[in-house]
Short mmCIF file of C-alpha atoms in Angstrom, two decimals:
data_model
loop_
_atom_site.label_atom_id
_atom_site.label_comp_id
_atom_site.label_asym_id
_atom_site.label_seq_id
_atom_site.Cartn_x
_atom_site.Cartn_y
_atom_site.Cartn_z
CA UNK L 40 126.80 94.25 78.32
CA UNK L 41 125.21 91.60 76.14
CA UNK L 42 121.77 90.57 77.48
CA UNK L 43 121.80 87.34 75.51
CA UNK L 44 120.78 84.40 77.69
CA UNK L 45 119.58 86.44 80.67
CA UNK L 46 116.42 85.60 82.63
CA UNK L 47 114.02 87.90 84.46
CA UNK L 48 112.12 85.88 87.06
CA UNK L 49 109.46 88.44 87.98
CA UNK L 50 107.43 90.50 85.47
CA UNK L 51 103.78 91.60 85.43
CA UNK L 52 101.94 91.91 82.11
CA UNK L 53 98.41 92.08 80.73
CA UNK L 54 95.83 90.61 80.82
CA UNK L 55 95.46 91.42 84.49
CA UNK L 56 92.92 93.04 86.80
CA UNK L 57 95.35 95.90 87.25
CA UNK L 58 96.40 97.97 84.25
CA UNK L 59 99.85 96.98 83.04
CA UNK L 60 102.52 98.68 80.95
CA UNK L 61 102.53 95.97 78.28
CA UNK L 62 100.69 92.85 77.16
CA UNK L 63 102.20 89.37 77.22
CA UNK L 64 102.94 89.58 73.49
CA UNK L 65 104.50 93.02 73.76
CA UNK L 66 106.68 91.77 76.60
CA UNK L 67 107.81 88.75 74.55
CA UNK L 68 108.77 91.00 71.64
CA UNK L 69 110.80 93.21 73.98
CA UNK L 70 112.54 90.14 75.41
CA UNK L 71 113.30 88.80 71.93
CA UNK L 72 114.94 92.07 70.90
CA UNK L 73 117.17 92.01 73.98
CA UNK L 74 118.09 88.37 73.39
CA UNK L 75 116.72 87.08 76.69
CA UNK L 76 116.71 83.37 77.52
CA UNK L 77 113.43 83.43 79.47
CA UNK L 78 110.92 85.59 81.31
CA UNK L 79 108.62 84.60 84.17
CA UNK L 80 105.12 86.07 84.03
CA UNK L 81 103.51 86.80 87.39
CA UNK L 82 99.97 87.71 88.40
CA UNK L 83 98.64 88.37 91.87
CA UNK L 84 95.27 87.01 90.76
CA UNK L 85 95.63 84.09 88.32
CA UNK L 86 98.03 81.29 87.41
CA UNK L 87 99.94 82.34 84.28
CA UNK L 88 100.75 78.86 83.03
CA UNK L 89 98.24 78.82 80.17
CA UNK L 90 99.39 82.25 79.01
CA UNK L 91 103.01 81.08 78.99
CA UNK L 92 102.03 77.98 77.01
CA UNK L 93 100.39 80.07 74.30
CA UNK L 94 103.34 82.46 74.11
CA UNK L 95 105.73 79.55 73.62
CA UNK L 96 103.88 78.06 70.64
CA UNK L 97 106.17 78.53 67.68
CA UNK L 98 108.55 80.78 69.63
CA UNK L 99 112.07 79.37 69.81
CA UNK L 100 113.89 82.54 70.87
CA UNK L 101 112.53 83.30 74.34
CA UNK L 102 110.82 80.95 76.78
CA UNK L 103 107.85 82.28 78.70
CA UNK L 104 107.55 80.65 82.14
CA UNK L 105 104.32 80.44 84.12
CA UNK L 106 103.80 80.84 87.85
CA UNK L 107 101.08 80.78 90.49
CA UNK L 108 100.48 83.04 93.51
CA UNK L 109 98.69 81.78 96.62
CA UNK L 110 96.28 84.68 96.93
CA UNK L 111 92.52 84.66 97.53
CA UNK L 112 91.48 84.17 93.85
CA UNK L 113 92.93 80.63 93.84
CA UNK L 114 91.75 79.88 97.38
CA UNK L 115 94.91 81.00 99.15
CA UNK L 116 97.21 78.17 100.24
CA UNK L 117 95.32 75.76 98.00
CA UNK L 118 97.23 72.53 97.42
CA UNK L 119 95.05 71.39 94.52
CA UNK L 120 95.29 74.70 92.63
CA UNK L 121 99.05 74.89 93.18
CA UNK L 122 99.69 71.30 92.13
CA UNK L 123 97.59 71.69 88.98
CA UNK L 124 99.50 74.84 88.06
CA UNK L 125 102.80 73.02 88.51
CA UNK L 126 101.59 70.14 86.34
CA UNK L 127 100.69 72.67 83.65
CA UNK L 128 104.19 74.13 83.76
CA UNK L 129 104.47 76.62 86.64
CA UNK L 130 108.09 76.95 87.76
CA UNK L 131 107.50 79.41 90.60
CA UNK L 132 105.00 79.28 93.46
CA UNK L 133 104.62 82.58 95.27
CA UNK L 134 103.26 82.53 98.80
CA UNK L 135 100.55 85.19 99.43
CA UNK L 136 101.36 88.66 98.17
CA UNK L 137 98.69 91.39 98.25
CA UNK L 138 96.38 89.06 100.20
CA UNK L 139 98.97 88.19 102.85
CA UNK L 140 97.99 89.18 106.38
CA UNK L 141 101.30 91.02 106.67
CA UNK L 142 100.63 93.03 103.51
CA UNK L 143 97.08 93.93 104.52
CA UNK L 144 98.11 94.94 108.03
CA UNK L 145 100.84 97.26 106.76
CA UNK L 146 98.43 98.76 104.25
CA UNK L 147 95.90 99.29 107.09
CA UNK L 148 93.50 96.76 105.58
CA UNK L 149 91.57 94.02 107.36
CA UNK L 150 91.88 90.29 106.88
CA UNK L 151 94.50 88.45 104.90
CA UNK L 152 96.03 85.00 104.61
CA UNK L 153 98.19 83.87 107.51
CA UNK L 154 100.76 81.06 107.35
CA UNK L 155 101.00 80.58 111.10
CA UNK L 156 98.66 79.09 113.66
CA UNK L 157 100.17 80.40 116.83
CA UNK L 158 103.90 79.93 116.37
CA UNK L 159 103.66 77.02 113.92
CA UNK L 160 103.04 76.82 110.19
CA UNK L 161 99.50 75.89 109.22
CA UNK L 162 98.89 72.53 107.58
CA UNK L 163 98.01 74.34 104.35
CA UNK L 164 101.31 76.25 104.36
CA UNK L 165 103.24 73.05 104.99
CA UNK L 166 101.47 71.36 102.07
CA UNK L 167 102.49 74.14 99.68
CA UNK L 168 106.13 74.04 100.84
CA UNK L 169 106.14 70.26 100.48
CA UNK L 170 104.71 70.57 96.96
CA UNK L 171 107.53 72.93 95.95
CA UNK L 172 110.04 70.46 97.33
CA UNK L 173 108.38 67.42 95.74
CA UNK L 174 108.21 68.99 92.28
CA UNK L 175 111.53 70.86 92.66
CA UNK L 176 110.11 74.27 91.73
CA UNK L 177 110.93 77.69 93.14
CA UNK L 178 109.04 78.90 96.22
CA UNK L 179 108.94 82.69 96.55
CA UNK L 180 108.02 84.18 99.91
CA UNK L 181 105.77 86.90 98.47
CA UNK L 182 104.68 89.54 100.98
CA UNK L 183 104.58 87.45 104.15
CA UNK L 184 105.97 88.62 107.49
CA UNK L 185 109.50 88.19 108.82
CA UNK L 186 108.30 85.61 111.36
CA UNK L 187 106.55 83.65 108.60
CA UNK L 188 109.64 83.83 106.37
CA UNK L 189 111.73 82.34 109.17
CA UNK L 190 109.29 79.49 109.74
CA UNK L 191 109.09 78.75 105.99
CA UNK L 192 112.90 78.69 105.86
CA UNK L 193 113.00 76.26 108.78
CA UNK L 194 110.58 73.92 107.02
CA UNK L 195 112.48 74.17 103.75
CA UNK L 196 115.70 73.30 105.56
CA UNK L 197 114.09 70.25 107.16
CA UNK L 198 113.11 69.05 103.66
CA UNK L 199 116.57 69.83 102.22
CA UNK L 200 114.71 72.11 99.82
CA UNK L 201 117.13 74.54 98.16
CA UNK L 202 114.89 76.67 95.95
CA UNK L 203 113.47 79.05 98.52
CA UNK L 204 113.67 82.66 97.29
CA UNK L 205 113.04 85.67 99.50
CA UNK L 206 110.90 87.95 97.34
CA UNK L 207 112.15 91.57 97.16
CA UNK L 208 113.45 91.83 100.75
CA UNK L 209 113.96 95.56 100.13
CA UNK L 210 110.20 96.12 99.60
CA UNK L 211 108.81 98.12 102.55
CA UNK L 212 106.08 95.51 103.10
CA UNK L 213 108.72 92.78 103.57
CA UNK L 214 111.36 95.10 105.05
CA UNK L 215 114.23 92.75 105.76
CA UNK L 216 117.31 94.73 106.71
CA UNK L 217 120.66 93.77 105.23
CA UNK L 218 121.69 92.49 108.65
CA UNK L 219 118.61 90.28 108.84
CA UNK L 220 119.35 88.95 105.36
CA UNK L 221 122.91 88.09 106.34
CA UNK L 222 121.64 86.23 109.41
CA UNK L 223 119.07 84.29 107.36
CA UNK L 224 121.74 83.29 104.86
CA UNK L 225 124.02 82.05 107.64
CA UNK L 226 121.31 79.70 108.90
CA UNK L 227 119.49 78.68 105.72
CA UNK L 228 120.24 77.78 102.11
CA UNK L 229 118.09 80.40 100.38
CA UNK L 230 118.24 83.11 97.74
CA UNK L 231 117.22 86.77 97.51
CA UNK L 232 115.35 88.30 94.60
CA UNK L 233 116.24 91.98 94.29
CA UNK L 234 113.85 94.02 92.16
CA UNK L 235 114.11 97.27 90.19
CA UNK L 236 111.51 99.39 92.00
CA UNK L 237 108.75 99.28 94.62
CA UNK L 238 105.38 100.98 95.08
CA UNK L 239 105.27 103.51 97.90
CA UNK L 240 101.63 104.56 97.62
CA UNK L 241 99.74 107.24 95.77
CA UNK L 242 100.67 105.78 92.40
CA UNK L 243 104.37 106.45 93.10
CA UNK L 244 107.32 104.05 92.76
CA UNK L 245 110.75 104.20 94.35
CA UNK L 246 113.96 102.92 92.79
CA UNK L 247 115.59 100.05 94.67
CA UNK L 248 118.90 100.24 92.81
CA UNK L 249 120.96 101.89 95.52
CA UNK L 250 119.85 99.58 98.35
CA UNK L 251 120.16 96.54 96.07
CA UNK L 252 123.73 97.47 95.18
CA UNK L 253 124.59 97.65 98.87
CA UNK L 254 122.87 94.33 99.53
CA UNK L 255 124.70 92.59 96.69
CA UNK L 256 128.02 93.81 98.03
CA UNK L 257 127.30 92.98 101.67
CA UNK L 258 125.12 89.85 101.47
CA UNK L 259 126.82 88.53 98.35
CA UNK L 260 126.10 88.09 94.67
CA UNK L 261 126.10 84.30 95.02
CA UNK L 262 122.67 84.30 96.67
CA UNK L 263 121.19 87.10 94.54
CA UNK L 264 118.74 87.04 91.64
CA UNK L 265 118.38 90.28 89.68
CA UNK L 266 114.81 90.77 88.46
CA UNK L 267 112.58 93.74 87.76
CA UNK L 268 109.04 93.21 89.11
CA UNK L 269 108.28 95.43 86.12
CA UNK L 270 105.01 96.12 84.36
CA UNK L 271 103.50 98.83 86.52
CA UNK L 272 102.06 101.83 84.68
CA UNK L 273 104.09 104.19 86.87
CA UNK L 274 107.41 102.55 85.94
CA UNK L 275 109.40 102.57 82.69
CA UNK L 276 108.63 99.75 80.23
CA UNK L 277 110.35 96.47 80.98
CA UNK L 278 112.80 96.87 78.07
CA UNK L 279 114.04 100.09 79.68
CA UNK L 280 113.97 99.05 83.35
CA UNK L 281 115.89 95.78 82.87
CA UNK L 282 118.81 97.29 80.89
CA UNK L 283 118.88 100.29 83.25
CA UNK L 284 119.23 97.93 86.22
CA UNK L 285 122.08 96.00 84.59
CA UNK L 286 123.90 99.16 83.50
CA UNK L 287 123.60 100.68 86.98
CA UNK L 288 125.19 97.64 88.59
CA UNK L 289 128.01 97.56 86.04
CA UNK L 290 128.71 101.25 86.54
CA UNK L 291 128.88 100.80 90.31
CA UNK L 292 131.40 98.02 90.74
CA UNK L 293 129.51 94.81 89.98
CA UNK L 294 131.52 92.68 87.55
CA UNK L 295 130.25 90.95 84.42
CA UNK L 296 131.07 87.61 86.08
CA UNK L 297 128.83 88.49 89.03
CA UNK L 298 126.04 89.71 86.75
CA UNK L 299 126.17 86.52 84.70
CA UNK L 300 125.65 84.54 87.89
CA UNK L 301 122.72 86.71 89.05
CA UNK L 302 120.92 86.92 85.68
CA UNK L 303 121.85 83.66 83.95
CA UNK L 304 123.47 80.91 86.02
CA UNK L 305 121.36 81.09 89.18
CA UNK L 306 117.96 81.73 87.50
CA UNK L 307 118.64 78.92 85.02
CA UNK L 308 119.47 76.54 87.87
CA UNK L 309 116.42 77.52 89.92
CA UNK L 310 113.96 77.27 87.03
CA UNK L 311 115.48 74.05 85.74
CA UNK L 312 115.31 75.18 82.12
#
């Protein structure tokens, strides 16, 4: 299949505090060779908006898109940091990932950022959701808990906000079953980002392709974004993982029409490019 015009909404690259498979520039060259429309650079630690800006200078073939993650290095659910990142070009806000209370608990670590005070969203969490709605950018749920995801979805629905994306529901930290995803979709207007692989500890990664195929068929391609979450040292380079993902889906009953929606139409609409 021709990759021309496709978008990957979740890639990690260097510079980063964690060693990555490729630098920003190497990633851009890989994307150019495949004919991609755009790539979203993600970091757990820093906004990537300035890096995306530099990559885009003089580059007319692929658009690099910046993002910001609400982890401890930016002050967590920090309205000012998030709004500044959006003004500088961030198209995706991720709620806490590695610093989420849910993530830390499941990794047997202390502390973490919580979105709930009791059974209600904190004021800080509400402010970030409202920012995403106000600026019409994507809000990814990161590594927060199922209960927090539900409350975020409720708030998004009350705002008529339609760019809420459940980040890799197949990831064992998030762990949303296909049945739970179907129920969420029945109640809320949201999307699911299904990624190539996931860390399982000890420097090992597990392919998500089989479970993602089942989810696409049962939950529906209409609400699905295909992305890689690539860049880890343990995984293949991005320019191998992305084509492998696409080829696997094609070989297992997903049509070109469905793939175009999941890799072009829906990402383009969400990012507003």
